[in-house]
PDB file of C-alpha atoms in Angstrom:
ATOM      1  CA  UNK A   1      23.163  -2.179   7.341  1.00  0.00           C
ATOM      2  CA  UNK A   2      20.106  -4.542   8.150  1.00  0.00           C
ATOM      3  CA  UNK A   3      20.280  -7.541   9.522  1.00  0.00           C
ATOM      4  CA  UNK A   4      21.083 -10.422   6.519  1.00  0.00           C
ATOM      5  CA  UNK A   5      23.816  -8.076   5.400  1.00  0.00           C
ATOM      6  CA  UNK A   6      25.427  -8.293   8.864  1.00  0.00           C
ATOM      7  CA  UNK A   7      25.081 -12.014   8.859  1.00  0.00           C
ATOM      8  CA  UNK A   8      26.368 -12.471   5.519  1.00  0.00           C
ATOM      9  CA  UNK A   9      29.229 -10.679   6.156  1.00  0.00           C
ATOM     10  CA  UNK A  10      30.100 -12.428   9.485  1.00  0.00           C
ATOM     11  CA  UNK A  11      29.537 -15.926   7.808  1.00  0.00           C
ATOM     12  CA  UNK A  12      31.789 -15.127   5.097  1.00  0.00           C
ATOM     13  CA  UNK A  13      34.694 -13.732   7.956  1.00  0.00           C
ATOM     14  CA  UNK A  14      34.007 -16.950   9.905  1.00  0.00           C
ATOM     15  CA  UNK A  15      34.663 -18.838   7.151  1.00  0.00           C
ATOM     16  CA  UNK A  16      37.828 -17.095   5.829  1.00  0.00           C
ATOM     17  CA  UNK A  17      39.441 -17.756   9.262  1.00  0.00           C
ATOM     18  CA  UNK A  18      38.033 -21.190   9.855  1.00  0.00           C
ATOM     19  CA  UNK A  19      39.486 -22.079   6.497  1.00  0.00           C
ATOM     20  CA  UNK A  20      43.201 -20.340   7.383  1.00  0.00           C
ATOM     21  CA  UNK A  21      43.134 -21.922  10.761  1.00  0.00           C
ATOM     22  CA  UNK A  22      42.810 -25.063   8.907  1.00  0.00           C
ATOM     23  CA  UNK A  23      44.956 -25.329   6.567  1.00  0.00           C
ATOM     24  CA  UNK A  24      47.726 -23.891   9.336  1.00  0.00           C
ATOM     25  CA  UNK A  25      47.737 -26.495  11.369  1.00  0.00           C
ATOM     26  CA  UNK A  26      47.167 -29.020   8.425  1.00  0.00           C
ATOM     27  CA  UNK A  27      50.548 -28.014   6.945  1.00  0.00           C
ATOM     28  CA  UNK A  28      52.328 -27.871  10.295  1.00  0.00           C
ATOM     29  CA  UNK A  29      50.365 -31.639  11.038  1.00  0.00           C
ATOM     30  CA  UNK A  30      51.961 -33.009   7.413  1.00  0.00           C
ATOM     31  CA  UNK A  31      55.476 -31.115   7.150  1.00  0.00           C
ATOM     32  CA  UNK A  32      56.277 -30.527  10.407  1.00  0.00           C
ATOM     33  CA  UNK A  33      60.207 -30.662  10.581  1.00  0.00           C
ATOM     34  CA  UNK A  34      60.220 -29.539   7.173  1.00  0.00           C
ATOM     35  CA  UNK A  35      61.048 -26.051   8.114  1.00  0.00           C
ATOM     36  CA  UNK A  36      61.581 -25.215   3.825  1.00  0.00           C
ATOM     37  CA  UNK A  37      58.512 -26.556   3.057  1.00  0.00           C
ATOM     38  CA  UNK A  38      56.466 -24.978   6.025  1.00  0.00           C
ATOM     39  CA  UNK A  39      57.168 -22.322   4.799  1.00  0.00           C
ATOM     40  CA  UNK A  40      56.966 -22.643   1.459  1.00  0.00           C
ATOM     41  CA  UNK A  41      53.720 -23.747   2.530  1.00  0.00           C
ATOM     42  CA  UNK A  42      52.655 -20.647   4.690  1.00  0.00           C
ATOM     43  CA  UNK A  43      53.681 -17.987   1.905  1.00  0.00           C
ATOM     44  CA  UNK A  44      51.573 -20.119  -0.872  1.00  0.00           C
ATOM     45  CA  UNK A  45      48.687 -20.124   1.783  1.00  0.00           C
ATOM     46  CA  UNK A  46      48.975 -16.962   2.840  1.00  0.00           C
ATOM     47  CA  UNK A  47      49.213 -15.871  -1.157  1.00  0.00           C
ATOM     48  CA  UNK A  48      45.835 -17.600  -2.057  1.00  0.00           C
ATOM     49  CA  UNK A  49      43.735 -16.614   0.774  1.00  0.00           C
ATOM     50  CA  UNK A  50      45.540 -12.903   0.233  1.00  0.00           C
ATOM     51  CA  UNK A  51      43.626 -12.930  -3.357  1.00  0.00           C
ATOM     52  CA  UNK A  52      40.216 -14.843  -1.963  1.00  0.00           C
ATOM     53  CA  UNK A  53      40.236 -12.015   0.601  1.00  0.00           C
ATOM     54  CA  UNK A  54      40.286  -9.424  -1.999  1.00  0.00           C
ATOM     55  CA  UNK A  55      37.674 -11.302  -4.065  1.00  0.00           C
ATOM     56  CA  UNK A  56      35.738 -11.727  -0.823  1.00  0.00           C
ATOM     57  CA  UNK A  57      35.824  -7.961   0.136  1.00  0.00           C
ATOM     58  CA  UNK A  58      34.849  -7.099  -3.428  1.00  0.00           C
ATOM     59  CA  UNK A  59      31.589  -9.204  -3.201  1.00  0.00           C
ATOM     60  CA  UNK A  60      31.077  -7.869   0.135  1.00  0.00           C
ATOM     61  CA  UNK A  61      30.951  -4.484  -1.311  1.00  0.00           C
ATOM     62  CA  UNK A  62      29.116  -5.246  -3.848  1.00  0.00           C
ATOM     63  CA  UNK A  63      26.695  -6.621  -1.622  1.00  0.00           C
ATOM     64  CA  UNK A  64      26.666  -3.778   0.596  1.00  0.00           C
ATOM     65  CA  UNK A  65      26.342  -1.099  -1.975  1.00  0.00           C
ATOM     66  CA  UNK A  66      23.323  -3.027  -3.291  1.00  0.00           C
ATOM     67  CA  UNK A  67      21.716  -2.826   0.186  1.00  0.00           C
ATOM     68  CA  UNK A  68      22.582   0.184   0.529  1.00  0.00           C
ATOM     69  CA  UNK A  69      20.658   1.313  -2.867  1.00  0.00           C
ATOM     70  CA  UNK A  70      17.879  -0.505  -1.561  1.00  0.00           C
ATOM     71  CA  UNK A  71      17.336   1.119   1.852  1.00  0.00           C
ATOM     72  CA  UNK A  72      18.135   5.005  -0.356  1.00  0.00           C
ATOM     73  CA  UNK A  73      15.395   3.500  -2.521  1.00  0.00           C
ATOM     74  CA  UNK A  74      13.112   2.457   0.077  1.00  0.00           C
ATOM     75  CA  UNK A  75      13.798   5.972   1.872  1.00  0.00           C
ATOM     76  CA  UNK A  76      12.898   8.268  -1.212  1.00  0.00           C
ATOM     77  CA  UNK A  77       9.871   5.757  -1.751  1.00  0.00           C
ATOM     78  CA  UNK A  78       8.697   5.811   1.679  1.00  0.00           C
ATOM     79  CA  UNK A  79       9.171   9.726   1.645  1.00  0.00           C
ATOM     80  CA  UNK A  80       7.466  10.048  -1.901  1.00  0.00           C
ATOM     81  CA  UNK A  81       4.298   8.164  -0.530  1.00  0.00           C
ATOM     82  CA  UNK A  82       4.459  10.264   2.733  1.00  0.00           C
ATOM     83  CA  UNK A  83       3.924  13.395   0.875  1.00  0.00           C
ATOM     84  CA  UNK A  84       1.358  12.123  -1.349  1.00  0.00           C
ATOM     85  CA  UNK A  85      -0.607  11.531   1.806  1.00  0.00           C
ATOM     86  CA  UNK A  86       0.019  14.710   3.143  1.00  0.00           C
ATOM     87  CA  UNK A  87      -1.089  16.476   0.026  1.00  0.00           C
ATOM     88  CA  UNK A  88      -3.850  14.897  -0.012  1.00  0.00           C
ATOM     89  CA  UNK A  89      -5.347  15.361   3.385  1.00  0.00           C
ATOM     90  CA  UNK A  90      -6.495  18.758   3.033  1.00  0.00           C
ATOM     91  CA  UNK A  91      -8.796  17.564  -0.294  1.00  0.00           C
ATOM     92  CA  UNK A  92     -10.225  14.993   1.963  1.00  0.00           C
ATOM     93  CA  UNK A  93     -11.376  17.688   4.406  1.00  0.00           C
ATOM     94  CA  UNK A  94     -12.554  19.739   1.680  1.00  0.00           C
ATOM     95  CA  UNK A  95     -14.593  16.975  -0.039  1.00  0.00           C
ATOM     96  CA  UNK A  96     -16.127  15.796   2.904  1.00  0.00           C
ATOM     97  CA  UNK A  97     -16.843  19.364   3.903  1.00  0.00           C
ATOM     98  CA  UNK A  98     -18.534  19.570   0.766  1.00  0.00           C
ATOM     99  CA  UNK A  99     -20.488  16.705   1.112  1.00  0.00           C
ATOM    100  CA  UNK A 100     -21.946  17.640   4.472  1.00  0.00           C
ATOM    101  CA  UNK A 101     -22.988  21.429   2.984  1.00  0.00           C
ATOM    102  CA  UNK A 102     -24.558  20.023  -0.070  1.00  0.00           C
ATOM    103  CA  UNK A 103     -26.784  17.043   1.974  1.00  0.00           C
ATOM    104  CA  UNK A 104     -27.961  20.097   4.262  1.00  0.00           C
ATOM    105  CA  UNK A 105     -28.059  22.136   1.757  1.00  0.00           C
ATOM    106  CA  UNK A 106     -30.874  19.643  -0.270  1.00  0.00           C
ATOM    107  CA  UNK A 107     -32.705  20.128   2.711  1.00  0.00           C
ATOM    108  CA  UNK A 108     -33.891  23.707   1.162  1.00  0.00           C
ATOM    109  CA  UNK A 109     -36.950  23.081   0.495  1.00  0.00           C
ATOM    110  CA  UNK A 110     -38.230  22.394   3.703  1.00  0.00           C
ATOM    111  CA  UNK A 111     -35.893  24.425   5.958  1.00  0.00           C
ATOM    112  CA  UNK A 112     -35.119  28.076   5.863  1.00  0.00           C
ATOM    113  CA  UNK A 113     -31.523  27.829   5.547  1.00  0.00           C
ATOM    114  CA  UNK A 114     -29.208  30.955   5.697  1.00  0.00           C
ATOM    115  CA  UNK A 115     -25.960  29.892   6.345  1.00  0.00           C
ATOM    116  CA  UNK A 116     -22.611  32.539   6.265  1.00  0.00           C
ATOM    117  CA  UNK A 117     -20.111  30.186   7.004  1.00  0.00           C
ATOM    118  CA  UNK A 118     -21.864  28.705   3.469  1.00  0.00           C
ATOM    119  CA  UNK A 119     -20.396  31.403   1.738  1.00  0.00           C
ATOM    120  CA  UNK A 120     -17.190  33.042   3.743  1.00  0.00           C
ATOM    121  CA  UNK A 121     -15.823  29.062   5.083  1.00  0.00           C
ATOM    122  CA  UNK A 122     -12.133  29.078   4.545  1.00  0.00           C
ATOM    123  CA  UNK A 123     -11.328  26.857   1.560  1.00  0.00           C
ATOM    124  CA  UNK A 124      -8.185  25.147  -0.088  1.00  0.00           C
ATOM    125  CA  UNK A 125      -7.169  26.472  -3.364  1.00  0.00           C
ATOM    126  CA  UNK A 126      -8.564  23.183  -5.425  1.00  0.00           C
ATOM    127  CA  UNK A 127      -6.064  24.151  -8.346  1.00  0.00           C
ATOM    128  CA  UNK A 128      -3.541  24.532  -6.708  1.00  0.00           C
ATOM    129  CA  UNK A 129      -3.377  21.061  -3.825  1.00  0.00           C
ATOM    130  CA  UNK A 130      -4.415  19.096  -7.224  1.00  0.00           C
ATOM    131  CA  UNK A 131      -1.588  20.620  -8.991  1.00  0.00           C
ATOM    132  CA  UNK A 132       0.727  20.038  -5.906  1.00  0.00           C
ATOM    133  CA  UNK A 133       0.320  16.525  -5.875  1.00  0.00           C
ATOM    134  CA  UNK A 134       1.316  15.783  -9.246  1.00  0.00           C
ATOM    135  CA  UNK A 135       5.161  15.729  -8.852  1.00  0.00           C
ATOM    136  CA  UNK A 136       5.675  12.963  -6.260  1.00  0.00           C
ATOM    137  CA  UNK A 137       3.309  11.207  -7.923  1.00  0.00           C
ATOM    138  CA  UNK A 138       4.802  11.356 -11.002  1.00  0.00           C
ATOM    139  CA  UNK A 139       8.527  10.353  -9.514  1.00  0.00           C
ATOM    140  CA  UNK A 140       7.159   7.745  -7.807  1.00  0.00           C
ATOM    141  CA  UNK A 141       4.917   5.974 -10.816  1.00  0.00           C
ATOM    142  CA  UNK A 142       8.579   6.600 -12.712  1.00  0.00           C
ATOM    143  CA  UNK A 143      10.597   5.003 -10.357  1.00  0.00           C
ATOM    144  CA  UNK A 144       8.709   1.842  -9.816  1.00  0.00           C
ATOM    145  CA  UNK A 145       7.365   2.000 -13.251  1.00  0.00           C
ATOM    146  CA  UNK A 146       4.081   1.214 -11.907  1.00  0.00           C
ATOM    147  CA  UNK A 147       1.080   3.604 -13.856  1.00  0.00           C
ATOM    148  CA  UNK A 148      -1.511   2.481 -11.586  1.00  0.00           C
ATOM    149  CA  UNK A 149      -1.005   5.695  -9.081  1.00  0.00           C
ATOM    150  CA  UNK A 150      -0.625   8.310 -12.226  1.00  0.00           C
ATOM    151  CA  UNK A 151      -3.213   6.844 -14.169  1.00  0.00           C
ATOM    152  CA  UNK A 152      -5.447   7.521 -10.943  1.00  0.00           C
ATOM    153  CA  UNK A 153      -4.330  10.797 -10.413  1.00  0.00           C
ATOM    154  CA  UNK A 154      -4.865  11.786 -13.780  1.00  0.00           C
ATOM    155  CA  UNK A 155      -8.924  10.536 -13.467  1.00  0.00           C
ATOM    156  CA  UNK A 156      -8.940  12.297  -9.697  1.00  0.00           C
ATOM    157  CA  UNK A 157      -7.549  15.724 -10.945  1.00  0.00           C
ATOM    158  CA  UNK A 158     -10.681  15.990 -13.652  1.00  0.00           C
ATOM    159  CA  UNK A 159     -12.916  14.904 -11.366  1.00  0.00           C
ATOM    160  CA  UNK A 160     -12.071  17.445  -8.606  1.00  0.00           C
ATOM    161  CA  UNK A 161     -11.697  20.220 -10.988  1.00  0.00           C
ATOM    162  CA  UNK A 162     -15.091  19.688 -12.355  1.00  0.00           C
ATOM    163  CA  UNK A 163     -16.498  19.346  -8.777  1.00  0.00           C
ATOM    164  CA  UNK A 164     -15.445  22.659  -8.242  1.00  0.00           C
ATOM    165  CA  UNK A 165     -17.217  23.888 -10.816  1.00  0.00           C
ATOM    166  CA  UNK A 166     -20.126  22.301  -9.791  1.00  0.00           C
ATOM    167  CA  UNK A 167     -20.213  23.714  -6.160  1.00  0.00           C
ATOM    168  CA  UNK A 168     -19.323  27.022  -7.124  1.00  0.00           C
ATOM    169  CA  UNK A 169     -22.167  26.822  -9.765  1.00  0.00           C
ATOM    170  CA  UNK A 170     -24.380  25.075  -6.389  1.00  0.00           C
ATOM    171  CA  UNK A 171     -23.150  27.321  -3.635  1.00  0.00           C
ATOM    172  CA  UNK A 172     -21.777  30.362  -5.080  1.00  0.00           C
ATOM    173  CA  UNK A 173     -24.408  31.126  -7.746  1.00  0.00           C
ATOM    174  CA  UNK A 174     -27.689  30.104  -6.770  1.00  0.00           C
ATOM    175  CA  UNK A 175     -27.422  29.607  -2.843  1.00  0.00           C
ATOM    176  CA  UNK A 176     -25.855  33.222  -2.681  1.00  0.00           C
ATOM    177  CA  UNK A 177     -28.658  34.625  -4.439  1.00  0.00           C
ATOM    178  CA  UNK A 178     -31.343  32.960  -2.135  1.00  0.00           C
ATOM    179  CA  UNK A 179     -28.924  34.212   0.452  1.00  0.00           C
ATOM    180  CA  UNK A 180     -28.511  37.379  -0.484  1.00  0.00           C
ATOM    181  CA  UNK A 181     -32.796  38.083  -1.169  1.00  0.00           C
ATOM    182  CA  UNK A 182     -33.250  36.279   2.785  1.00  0.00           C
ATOM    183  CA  UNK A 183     -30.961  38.672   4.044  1.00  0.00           C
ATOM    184  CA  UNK A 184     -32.283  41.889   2.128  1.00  0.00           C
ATOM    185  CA  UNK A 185     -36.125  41.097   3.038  1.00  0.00           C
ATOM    186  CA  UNK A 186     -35.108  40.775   6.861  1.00  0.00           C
ATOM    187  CA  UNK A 187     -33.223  43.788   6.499  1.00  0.00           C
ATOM    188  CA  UNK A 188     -35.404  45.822   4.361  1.00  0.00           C
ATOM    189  CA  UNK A 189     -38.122  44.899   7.227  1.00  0.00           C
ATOM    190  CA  UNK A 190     -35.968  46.496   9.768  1.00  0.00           C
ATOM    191  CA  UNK A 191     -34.869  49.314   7.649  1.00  0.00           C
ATOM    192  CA  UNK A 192     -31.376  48.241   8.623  1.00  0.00           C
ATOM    193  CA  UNK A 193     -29.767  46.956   5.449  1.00  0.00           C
ATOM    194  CA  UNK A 194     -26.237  45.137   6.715  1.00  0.00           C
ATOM    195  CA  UNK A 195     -24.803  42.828   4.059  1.00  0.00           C
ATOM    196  CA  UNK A 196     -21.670  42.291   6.694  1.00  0.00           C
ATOM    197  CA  UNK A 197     -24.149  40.326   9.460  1.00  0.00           C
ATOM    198  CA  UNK A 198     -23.225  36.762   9.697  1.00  0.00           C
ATOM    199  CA  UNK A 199     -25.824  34.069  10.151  1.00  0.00           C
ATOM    200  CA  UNK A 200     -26.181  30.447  10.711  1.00  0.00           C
ATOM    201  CA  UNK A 201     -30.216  29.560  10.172  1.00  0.00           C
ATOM    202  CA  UNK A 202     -31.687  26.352   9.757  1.00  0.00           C
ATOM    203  CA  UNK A 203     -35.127  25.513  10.834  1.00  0.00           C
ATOM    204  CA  UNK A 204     -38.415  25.064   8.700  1.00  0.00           C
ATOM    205  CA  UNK A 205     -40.465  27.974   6.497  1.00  0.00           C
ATOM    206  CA  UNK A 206     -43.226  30.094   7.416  1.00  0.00           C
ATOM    207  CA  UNK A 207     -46.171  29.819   4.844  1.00  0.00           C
ATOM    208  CA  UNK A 208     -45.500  33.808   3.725  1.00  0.00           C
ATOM    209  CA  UNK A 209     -41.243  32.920   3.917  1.00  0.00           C
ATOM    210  CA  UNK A 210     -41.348  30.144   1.088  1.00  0.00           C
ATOM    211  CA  UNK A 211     -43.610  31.584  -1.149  1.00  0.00           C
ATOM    212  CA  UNK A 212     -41.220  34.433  -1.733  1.00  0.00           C
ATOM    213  CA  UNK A 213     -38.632  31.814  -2.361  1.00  0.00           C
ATOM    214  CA  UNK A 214     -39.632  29.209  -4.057  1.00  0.00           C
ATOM    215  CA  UNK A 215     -38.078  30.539  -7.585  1.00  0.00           C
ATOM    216  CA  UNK A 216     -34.717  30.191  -5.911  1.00  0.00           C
ATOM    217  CA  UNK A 217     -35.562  26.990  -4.132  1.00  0.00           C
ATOM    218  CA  UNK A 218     -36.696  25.356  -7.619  1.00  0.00           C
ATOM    219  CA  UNK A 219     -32.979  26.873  -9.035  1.00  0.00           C
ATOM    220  CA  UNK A 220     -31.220  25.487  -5.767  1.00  0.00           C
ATOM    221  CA  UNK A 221     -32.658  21.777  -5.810  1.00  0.00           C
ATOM    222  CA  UNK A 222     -32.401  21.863  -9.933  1.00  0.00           C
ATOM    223  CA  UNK A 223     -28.677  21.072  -9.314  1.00  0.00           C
ATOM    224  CA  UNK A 224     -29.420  17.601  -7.619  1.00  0.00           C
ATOM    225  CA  UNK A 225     -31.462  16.547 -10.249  1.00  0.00           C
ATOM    226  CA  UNK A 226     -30.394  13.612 -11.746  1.00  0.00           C
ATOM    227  CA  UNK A 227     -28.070  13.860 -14.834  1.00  0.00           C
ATOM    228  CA  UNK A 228     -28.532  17.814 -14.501  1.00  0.00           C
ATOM    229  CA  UNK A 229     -25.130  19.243 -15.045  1.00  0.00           C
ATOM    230  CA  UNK A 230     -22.503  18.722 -17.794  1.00  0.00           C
ATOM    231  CA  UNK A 231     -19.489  17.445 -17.276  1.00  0.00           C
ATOM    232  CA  UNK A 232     -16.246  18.212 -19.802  1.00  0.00           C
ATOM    233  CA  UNK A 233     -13.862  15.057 -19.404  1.00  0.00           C
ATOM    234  CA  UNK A 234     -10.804  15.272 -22.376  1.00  0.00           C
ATOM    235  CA  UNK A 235     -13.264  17.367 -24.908  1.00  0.00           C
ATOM    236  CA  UNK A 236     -16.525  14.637 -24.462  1.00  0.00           C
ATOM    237  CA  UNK A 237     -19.375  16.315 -22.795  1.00  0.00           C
ATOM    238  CA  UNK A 238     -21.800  13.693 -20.484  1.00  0.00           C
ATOM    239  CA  UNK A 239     -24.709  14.663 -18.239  1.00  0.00           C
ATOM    240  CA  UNK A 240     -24.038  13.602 -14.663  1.00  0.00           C
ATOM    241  CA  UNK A 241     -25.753  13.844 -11.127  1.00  0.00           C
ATOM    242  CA  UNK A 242     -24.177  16.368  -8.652  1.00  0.00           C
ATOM    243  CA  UNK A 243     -23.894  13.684  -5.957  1.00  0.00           C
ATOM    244  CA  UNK A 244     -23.147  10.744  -7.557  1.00  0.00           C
ATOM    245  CA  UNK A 245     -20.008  13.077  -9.439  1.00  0.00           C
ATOM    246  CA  UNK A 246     -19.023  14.004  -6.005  1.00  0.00           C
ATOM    247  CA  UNK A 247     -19.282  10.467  -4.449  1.00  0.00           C
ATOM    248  CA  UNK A 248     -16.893   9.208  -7.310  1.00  0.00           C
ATOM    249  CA  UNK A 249     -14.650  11.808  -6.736  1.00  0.00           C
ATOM    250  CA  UNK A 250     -14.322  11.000  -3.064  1.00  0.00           C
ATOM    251  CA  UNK A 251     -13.964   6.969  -4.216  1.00  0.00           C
ATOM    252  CA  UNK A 252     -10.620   8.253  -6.603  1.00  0.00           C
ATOM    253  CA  UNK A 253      -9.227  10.305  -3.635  1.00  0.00           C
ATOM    254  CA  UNK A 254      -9.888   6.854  -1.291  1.00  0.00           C
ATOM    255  CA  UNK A 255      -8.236   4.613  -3.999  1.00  0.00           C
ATOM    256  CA  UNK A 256      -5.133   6.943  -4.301  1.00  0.00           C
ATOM    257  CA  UNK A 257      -4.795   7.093  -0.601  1.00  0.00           C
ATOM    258  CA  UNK A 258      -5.827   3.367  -0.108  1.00  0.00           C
ATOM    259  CA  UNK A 259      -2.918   2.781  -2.679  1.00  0.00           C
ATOM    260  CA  UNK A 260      -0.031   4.776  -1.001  1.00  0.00           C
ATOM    261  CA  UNK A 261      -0.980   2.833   2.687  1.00  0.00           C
ATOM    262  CA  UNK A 262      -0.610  -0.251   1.020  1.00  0.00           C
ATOM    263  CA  UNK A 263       2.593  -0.251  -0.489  1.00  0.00           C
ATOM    264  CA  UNK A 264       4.228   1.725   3.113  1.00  0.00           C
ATOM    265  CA  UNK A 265       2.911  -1.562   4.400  1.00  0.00           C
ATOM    266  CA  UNK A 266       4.864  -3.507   2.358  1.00  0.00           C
ATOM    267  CA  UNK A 267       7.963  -1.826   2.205  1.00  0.00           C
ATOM    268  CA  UNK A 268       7.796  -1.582   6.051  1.00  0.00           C
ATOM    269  CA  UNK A 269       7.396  -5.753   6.242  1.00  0.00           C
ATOM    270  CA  UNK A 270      10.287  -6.440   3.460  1.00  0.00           C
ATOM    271  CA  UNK A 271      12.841  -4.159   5.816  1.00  0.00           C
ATOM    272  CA  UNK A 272      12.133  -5.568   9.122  1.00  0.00           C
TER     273      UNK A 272
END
């Protein structure tokens, strides 16, 4: 019970016995020696403030079971929006982690980059946090019948989906194959092929070095061209830039998170 409930309730009380008091010692005041009508008196009394009681506690109920929906309400809300942050914090990391591999990464054609961790990093399953997401967003868009929060996550989940695509295409397709001819010249050089050697490179050509590359450099920094890769978005097919794509995808993921801050905010300030 917050606060106005308990001082409804003990207004209402007060008043109830102020009013009895009253009207006690107003029929003792008028009819006193009129021990018949006194009483008389008292049982009327007593019957009428026996049946605004009753009304009373009804409306009290009423009144509590109503706040008591609200704070249930406010609870389930509070806990939906909680989860919806939660969900999405590992696709934060994960974007941004992206982000900071593919600005390095652009960086290719002046550095000799041969980065492991590129390839073997731990990831999130990007279908599968998406996916998880969905439900508490879609009980809470159906509870407060707002379709600002689905409509967003409906935009977000095409927009990470296809930047998946696009850094598989980026990292796991052509950087792996620069990777992978790096690694075999070194090796070959040596005579000690070891595709299971981990390495984490990054400083700028030799002359001989980027001429053997420069096929797969040209393939690598293709990606970032501007309007260079095709996005699918509901069965209409647009050209788009890697980074711009991955910028707006990071702008969604803000707005959804920006959105579920703001209204803990305000439930917090209506309860207090």
């Amino acid at each position: 019970m917050n606060k106005s409930t308990s001082a409804v309730s003990i207004m209402f009380i007060g008043l109830i016995i102020f009013i009895l008091i009253f009207s006690v010692i107003s029929i003792f005041y008028f009819y006193w020696g009129d021990l018949k009508t006194i009483q008389d008196s008292l049982s009327t009394t007593g019957s009428i403030f026996g049946a605004i009681a009753t009304l009373g506690a009804a409306a009290v109920a009423a009144y509590l079971f109503n706040d008591w929906r609200d704070e249930k309400n406010y609870d389930l809300e509070n806990s939906l929006l909680t989860n919806i942050l939660i969900d999405l914090k590992p696709i934060f990391i994960e974007l941004h982690k992206i982000r900071s591999d593919s600005q390095n990464l652009k960086k290719i054609d002046s550095n000799l980059i041969v980065k492991t961790n590129y390839l073997e990093r731990e990831r999130i399953d990007m279908f599968q946090s998406i996916i998880s997401l969905f439900p508490n967003i879609k009980i809470y868009s159906e509870i407060k019948g707002d379709k600002k929060l689905i409509n967003l996550y409906n935009i977000f989940d095409k927009y990470c989906f296809t930047m998946e695509d696009f850094y598989r295409e980026l990292f796991f397709t052509r950087y792996r194959r620069y990777y992978e001819l790096v690694n075999k010249d070194n090796d070959l050089n040596t005579n000690n092929y070891n595709s299971s050697r981990s390495f984490d490179i990054f400083r700028p050509y030799s002359e001989n070095r980027k001429s053997s590359l420069l096929i797969d450099i040209s393939e690598i920094l293709n990606v970032f061209k501007e309007d260079a890769l095709a996005a699918n978005i509901d069965n209409q097919l647009k050209f788009v830039t890697y980074e711009t794509w991955l910028e707006e995808t990071i702008k969604i993921h803000n707005q959804i998170q920006d959105y579920c801050i703001e209204h803990l905010k305000i439930k917090k300030s209506k309860s207090s």
